[in-house]
Coordinates of C-alpha atoms in Angstrom, one line a residue:
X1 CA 0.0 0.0 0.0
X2 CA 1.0 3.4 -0.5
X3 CA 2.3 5.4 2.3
X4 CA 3.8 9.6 2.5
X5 CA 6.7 10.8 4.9
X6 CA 6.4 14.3 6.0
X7 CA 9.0 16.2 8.0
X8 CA 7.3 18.9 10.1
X9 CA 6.0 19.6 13.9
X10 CA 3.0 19.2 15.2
X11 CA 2.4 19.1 19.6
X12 CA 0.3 16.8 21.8
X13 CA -0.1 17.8 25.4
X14 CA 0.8 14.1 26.9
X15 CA 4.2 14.6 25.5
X16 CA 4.9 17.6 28.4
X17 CA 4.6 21.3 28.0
X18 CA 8.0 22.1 25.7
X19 CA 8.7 25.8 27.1
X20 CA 9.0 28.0 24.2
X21 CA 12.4 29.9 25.4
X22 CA 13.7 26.1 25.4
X23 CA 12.6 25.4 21.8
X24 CA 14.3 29.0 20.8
X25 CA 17.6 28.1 23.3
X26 CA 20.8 28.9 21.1
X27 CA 21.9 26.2 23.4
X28 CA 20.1 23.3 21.3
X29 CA 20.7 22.3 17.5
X30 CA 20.3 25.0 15.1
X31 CA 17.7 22.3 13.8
X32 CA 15.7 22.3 16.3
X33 CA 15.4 26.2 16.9
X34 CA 12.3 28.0 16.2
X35 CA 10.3 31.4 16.7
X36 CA 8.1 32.4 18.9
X37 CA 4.6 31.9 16.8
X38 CA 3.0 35.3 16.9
X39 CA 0.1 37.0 14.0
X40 CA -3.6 37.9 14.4
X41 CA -4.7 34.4 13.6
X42 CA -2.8 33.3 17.0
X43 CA -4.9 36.4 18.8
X44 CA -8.1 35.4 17.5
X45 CA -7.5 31.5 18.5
X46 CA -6.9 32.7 22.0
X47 CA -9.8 35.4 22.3
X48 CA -12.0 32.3 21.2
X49 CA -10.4 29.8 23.7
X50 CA -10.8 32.1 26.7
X51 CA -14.2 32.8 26.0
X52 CA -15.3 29.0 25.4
X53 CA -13.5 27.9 28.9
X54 CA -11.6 25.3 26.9
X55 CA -8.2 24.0 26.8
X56 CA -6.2 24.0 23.4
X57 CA -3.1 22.0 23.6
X58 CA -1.4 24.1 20.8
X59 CA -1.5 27.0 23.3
X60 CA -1.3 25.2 26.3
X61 CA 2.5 23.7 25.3
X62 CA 2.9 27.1 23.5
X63 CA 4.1 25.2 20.4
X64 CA 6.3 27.2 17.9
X65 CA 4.6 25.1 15.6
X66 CA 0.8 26.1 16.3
X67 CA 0.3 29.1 13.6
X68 CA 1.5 26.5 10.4
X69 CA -1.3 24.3 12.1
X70 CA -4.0 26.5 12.7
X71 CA -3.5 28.4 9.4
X72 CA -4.5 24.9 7.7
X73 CA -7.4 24.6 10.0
X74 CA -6.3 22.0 12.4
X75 CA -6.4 22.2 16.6
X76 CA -5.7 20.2 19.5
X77 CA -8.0 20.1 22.3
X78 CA -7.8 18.8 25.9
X79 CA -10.3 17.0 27.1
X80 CA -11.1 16.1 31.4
X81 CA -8.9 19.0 32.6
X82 CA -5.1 19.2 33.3
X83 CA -3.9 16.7 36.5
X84 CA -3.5 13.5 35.7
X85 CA -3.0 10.6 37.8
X86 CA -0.5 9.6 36.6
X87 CA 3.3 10.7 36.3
X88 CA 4.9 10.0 33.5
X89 CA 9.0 11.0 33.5
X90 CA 8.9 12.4 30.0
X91 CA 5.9 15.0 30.7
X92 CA 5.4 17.8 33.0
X93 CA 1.4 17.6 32.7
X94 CA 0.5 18.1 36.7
X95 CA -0.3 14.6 38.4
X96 CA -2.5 14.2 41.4
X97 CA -6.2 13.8 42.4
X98 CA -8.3 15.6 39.3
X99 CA -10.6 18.2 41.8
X100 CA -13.7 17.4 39.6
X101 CA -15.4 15.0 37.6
X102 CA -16.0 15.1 33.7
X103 CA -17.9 18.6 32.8
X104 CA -21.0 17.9 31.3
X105 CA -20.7 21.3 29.3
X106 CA -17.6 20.3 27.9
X107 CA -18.2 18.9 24.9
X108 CA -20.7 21.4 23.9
X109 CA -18.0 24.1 24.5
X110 CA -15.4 22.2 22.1
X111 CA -17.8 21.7 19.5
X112 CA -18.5 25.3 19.5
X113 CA -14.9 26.6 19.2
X114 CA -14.5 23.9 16.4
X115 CA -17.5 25.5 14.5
X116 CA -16.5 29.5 15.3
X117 CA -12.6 28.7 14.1
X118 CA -13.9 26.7 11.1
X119 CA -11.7 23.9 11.8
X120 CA -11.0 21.2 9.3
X121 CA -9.3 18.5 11.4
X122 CA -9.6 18.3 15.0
X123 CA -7.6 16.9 17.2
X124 CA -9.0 15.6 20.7
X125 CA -6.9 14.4 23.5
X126 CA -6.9 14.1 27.7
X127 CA -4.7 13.2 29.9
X128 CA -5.2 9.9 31.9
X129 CA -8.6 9.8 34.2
X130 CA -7.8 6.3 36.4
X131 CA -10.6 8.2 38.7
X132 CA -13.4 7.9 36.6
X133 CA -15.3 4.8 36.0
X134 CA -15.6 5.0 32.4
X135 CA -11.6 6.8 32.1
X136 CA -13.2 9.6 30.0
X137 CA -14.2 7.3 27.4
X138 CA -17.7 9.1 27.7
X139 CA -16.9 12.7 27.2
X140 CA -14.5 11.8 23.7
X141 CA -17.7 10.4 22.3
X142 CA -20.0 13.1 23.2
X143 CA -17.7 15.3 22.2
X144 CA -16.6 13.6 18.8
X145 CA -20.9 13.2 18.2
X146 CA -20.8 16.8 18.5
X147 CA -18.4 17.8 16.2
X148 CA -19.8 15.6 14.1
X149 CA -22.8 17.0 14.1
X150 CA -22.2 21.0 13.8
X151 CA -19.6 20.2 11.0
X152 CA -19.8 17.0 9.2
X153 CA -17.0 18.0 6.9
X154 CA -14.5 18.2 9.8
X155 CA -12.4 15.2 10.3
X156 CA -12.4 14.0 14.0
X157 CA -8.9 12.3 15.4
X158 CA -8.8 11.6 18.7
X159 CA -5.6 10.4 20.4
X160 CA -6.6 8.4 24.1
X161 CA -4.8 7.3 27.2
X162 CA -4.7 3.6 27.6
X163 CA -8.3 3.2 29.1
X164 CA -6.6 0.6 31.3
X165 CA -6.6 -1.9 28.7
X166 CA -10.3 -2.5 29.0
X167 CA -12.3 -3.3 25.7
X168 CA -15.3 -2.2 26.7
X169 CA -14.6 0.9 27.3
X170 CA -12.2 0.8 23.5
X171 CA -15.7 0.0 22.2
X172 CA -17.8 2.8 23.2
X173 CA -14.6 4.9 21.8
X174 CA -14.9 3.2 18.6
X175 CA -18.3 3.6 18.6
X176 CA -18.2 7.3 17.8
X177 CA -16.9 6.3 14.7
X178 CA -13.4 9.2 14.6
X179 CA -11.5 8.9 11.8
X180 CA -8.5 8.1 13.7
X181 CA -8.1 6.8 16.9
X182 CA -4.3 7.2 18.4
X183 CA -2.4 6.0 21.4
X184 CA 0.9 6.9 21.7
X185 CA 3.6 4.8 22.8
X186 CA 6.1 6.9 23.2
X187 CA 9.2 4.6 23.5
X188 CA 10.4 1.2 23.4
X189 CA 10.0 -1.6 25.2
X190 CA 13.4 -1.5 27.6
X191 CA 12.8 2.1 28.2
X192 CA 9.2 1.5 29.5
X193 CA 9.8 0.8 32.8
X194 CA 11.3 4.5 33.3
X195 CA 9.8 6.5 31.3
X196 CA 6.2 6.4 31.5
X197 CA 4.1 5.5 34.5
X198 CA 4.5 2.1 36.2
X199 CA 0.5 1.8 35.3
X200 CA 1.5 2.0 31.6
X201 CA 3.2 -1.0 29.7
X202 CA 4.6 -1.6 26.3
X203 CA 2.8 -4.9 25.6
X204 CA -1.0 -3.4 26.8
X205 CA -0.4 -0.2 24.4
X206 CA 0.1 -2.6 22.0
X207 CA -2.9 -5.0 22.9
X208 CA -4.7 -1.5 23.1
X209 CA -4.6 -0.5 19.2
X210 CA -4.7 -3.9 18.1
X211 CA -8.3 -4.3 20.1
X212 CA -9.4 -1.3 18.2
X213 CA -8.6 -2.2 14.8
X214 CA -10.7 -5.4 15.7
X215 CA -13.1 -3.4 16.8
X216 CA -13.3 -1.2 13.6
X217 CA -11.3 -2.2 11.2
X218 CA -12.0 1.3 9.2
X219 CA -10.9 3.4 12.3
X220 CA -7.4 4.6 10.8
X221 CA -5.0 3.4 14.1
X222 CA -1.8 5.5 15.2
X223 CA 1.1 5.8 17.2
X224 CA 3.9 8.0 18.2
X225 CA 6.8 7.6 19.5
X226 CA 10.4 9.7 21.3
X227 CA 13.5 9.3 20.3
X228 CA 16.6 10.7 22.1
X229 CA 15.4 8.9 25.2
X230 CA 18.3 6.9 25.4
X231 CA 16.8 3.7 22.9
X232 CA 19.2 2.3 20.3
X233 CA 18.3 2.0 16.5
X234 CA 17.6 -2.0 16.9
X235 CA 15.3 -1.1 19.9
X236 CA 13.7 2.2 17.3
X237 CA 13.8 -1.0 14.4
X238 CA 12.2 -3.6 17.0
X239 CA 9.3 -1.4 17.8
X240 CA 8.2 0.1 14.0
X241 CA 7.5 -3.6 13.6
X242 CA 5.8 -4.7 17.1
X243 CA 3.8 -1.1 16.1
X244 CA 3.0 -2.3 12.3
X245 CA 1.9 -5.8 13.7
X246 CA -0.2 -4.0 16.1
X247 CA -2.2 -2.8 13.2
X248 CA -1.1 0.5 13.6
X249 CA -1.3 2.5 9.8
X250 CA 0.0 6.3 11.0
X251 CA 2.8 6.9 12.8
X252 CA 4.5 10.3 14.0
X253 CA 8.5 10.4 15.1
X254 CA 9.5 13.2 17.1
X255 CA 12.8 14.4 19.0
X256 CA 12.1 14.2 23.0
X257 CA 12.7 18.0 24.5
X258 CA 13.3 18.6 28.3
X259 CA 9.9 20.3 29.4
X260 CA 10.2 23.1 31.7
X261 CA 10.7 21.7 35.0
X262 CA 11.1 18.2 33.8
X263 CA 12.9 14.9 35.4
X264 CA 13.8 13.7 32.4
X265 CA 17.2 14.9 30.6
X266 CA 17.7 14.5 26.9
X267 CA 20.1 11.3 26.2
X268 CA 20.4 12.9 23.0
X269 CA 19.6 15.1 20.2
X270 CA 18.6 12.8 16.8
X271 CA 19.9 14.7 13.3
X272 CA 17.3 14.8 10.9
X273 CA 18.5 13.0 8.3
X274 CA 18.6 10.0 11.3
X275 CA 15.0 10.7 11.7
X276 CA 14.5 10.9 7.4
X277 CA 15.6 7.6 8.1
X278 CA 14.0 5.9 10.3
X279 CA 10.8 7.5 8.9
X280 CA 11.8 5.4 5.5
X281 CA 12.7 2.5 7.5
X282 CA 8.9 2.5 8.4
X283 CA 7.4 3.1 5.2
X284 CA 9.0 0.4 4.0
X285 CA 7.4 -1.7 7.0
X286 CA 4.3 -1.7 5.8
X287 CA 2.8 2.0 7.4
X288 CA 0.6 4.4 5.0
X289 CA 1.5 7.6 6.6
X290 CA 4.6 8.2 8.5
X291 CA 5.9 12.0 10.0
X292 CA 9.0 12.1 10.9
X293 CA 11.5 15.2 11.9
X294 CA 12.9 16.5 14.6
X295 CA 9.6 18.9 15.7
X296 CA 7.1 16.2 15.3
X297 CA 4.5 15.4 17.5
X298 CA 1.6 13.0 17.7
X299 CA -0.7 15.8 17.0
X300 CA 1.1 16.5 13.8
X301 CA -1.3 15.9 10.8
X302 CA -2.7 17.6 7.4
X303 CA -5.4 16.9 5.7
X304 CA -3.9 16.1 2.1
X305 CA -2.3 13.3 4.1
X306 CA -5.1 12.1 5.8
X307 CA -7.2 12.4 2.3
X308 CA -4.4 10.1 0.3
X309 CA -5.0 7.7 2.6
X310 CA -8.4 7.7 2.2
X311 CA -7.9 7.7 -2.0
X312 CA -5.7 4.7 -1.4
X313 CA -8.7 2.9 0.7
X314 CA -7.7 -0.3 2.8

């Protein structure tokens, strides 16, 4: 099957908040420097965001990368508020007890923004819920129902914590029929243990996105993963193809960046034309739609990729 690699950067909030003067630092690869976004597009995004009581995860990690999105008509958007309860090594989302359940206004707020800013493709993410019965599952499909039905054009990805590893709560995900359903994760297998949470696990993020491709085989599946964590290019090899075996079709490569008060330090920092080459590697696995550069982040998307992969059906 055809596939397309993209270099370019995109920003999901589970990866940590990336402070802006460390993106710009003239202390990191000239390849991995970038402005600060500014323009009235930016201005407007924010007036709307403030005014809705949502959370945008382009602004929220103050990506340099949020205007090339935006100005194509794709967003980010947080769903279930900003502790989670869990603490990953790599992020620094705030972990603890969430003060408050899921808002039932929520979704309604989301879909409204979506419809004022005439998006195109929205992203919806959260960070992990363990205190809810359902994990959130709930509030992605009321929300994803919504968009769906203010703007039907608009296509609806939305990238999940690991529910657990429950199906049934997969299934009332899948239900709401997004186009694509992601679940990052984020490293391989050795690293596991010390990056993310010790409630995480390589082998049920697997079992995760191969359970929703059983459950709907036409929900596009993908992944994304950090390099400079420390893994080795066998490790980076071994887990393109546990990830392609998983069912997974998309898959975004990015460079891990210290967040601002992070535990984490960078092992190292990947050259592109490493990444240019890795993101080959996994074409030539078997994906359909691989990113991969030195900015990229599981939110990173456009929608002349997304619409080749629809041309090239399954």
């Amino acid at each position: 099957m055809q596939g397309s690699a993209e270099q370019g950067a995109g920003q999901s909030y589970d990866t940590g908040e990336e402070d802006i003067q460390l993106i710009m630092s003239k202390h990191l690869p000239e390849w991995l420097r970038a402005e600060t976004p500014t323009g009235e597009l930016l201005k407007g995004v924010q007036t709307e965001v403030q005014a809705s009581n949502i959370q945008m995860a382009c602004l929220l990690s103050r990506c340099p990368n949020q205007k090339e999105c935006l100005s194509r008509g794709q967003a980010a958007f947080i769903l279930l508020g900003i502790t989670c309860t869990r603490r990953c090594a790599f992020c620094a989302v705030g972990t603890g007890a969430p003060n408050s359940g899921a808002d039932p206004d929520e979704p309604v707020r989301v879909a409204k923004a979506v419809t004022h800013l005439g998006l195109e493709h929205v992203v919806l993410t959260s960070v992990t819920r363990d205190d809810l019965p359902d994990q959130g599952a709930g509030q992605f499909t009321v929300t994803v129902k919504l968009i769906r039905k203010w703007v039907p054009t608009a296509r609806v990805e939305i990238t999940i914590p690991d529910m657990q590893g429950r199906e049934d709560l997969l299934a009332i995900l899948a239900s709401s029929r997004p186009d694509v359903l992601g679940h990052n994760l984020e490293t391989v297998r050795r690293l596991q243990p010390m990056i993310r949470d010790r409630r995480a696990g390589y082998q049920r993020s697997l079992e995760v996105l191969r359970m929703v491709k059983r459950l709907d085989r036409d929900i596009l599946t993908k992944s994304s993963l950090l390099l400079g964590l420390g893994e080795t290019r066998e490790e980076v090899s071994e887990t393109l193809h546990d990830l392609h075996g998983a069912g997974v079709e998309a898959l975004s490569i990015g460079q891990y960046l210290r967040p601002k008060g992070g535990r984490l330090a960078v092992a190292r920092y990947v050259r592109p034309e490493e990444f240019k080459d890795i993101g080959m590697e996994a074409l030539a696995a078997g994906f359909r739609y691989v990113a991969s550069g030195p900015l990229v982040r599981s939110s990173y998307w456009t929608g002349s990729a997304f619409e080749k992969l629809k041309d090239v059906g399954r």
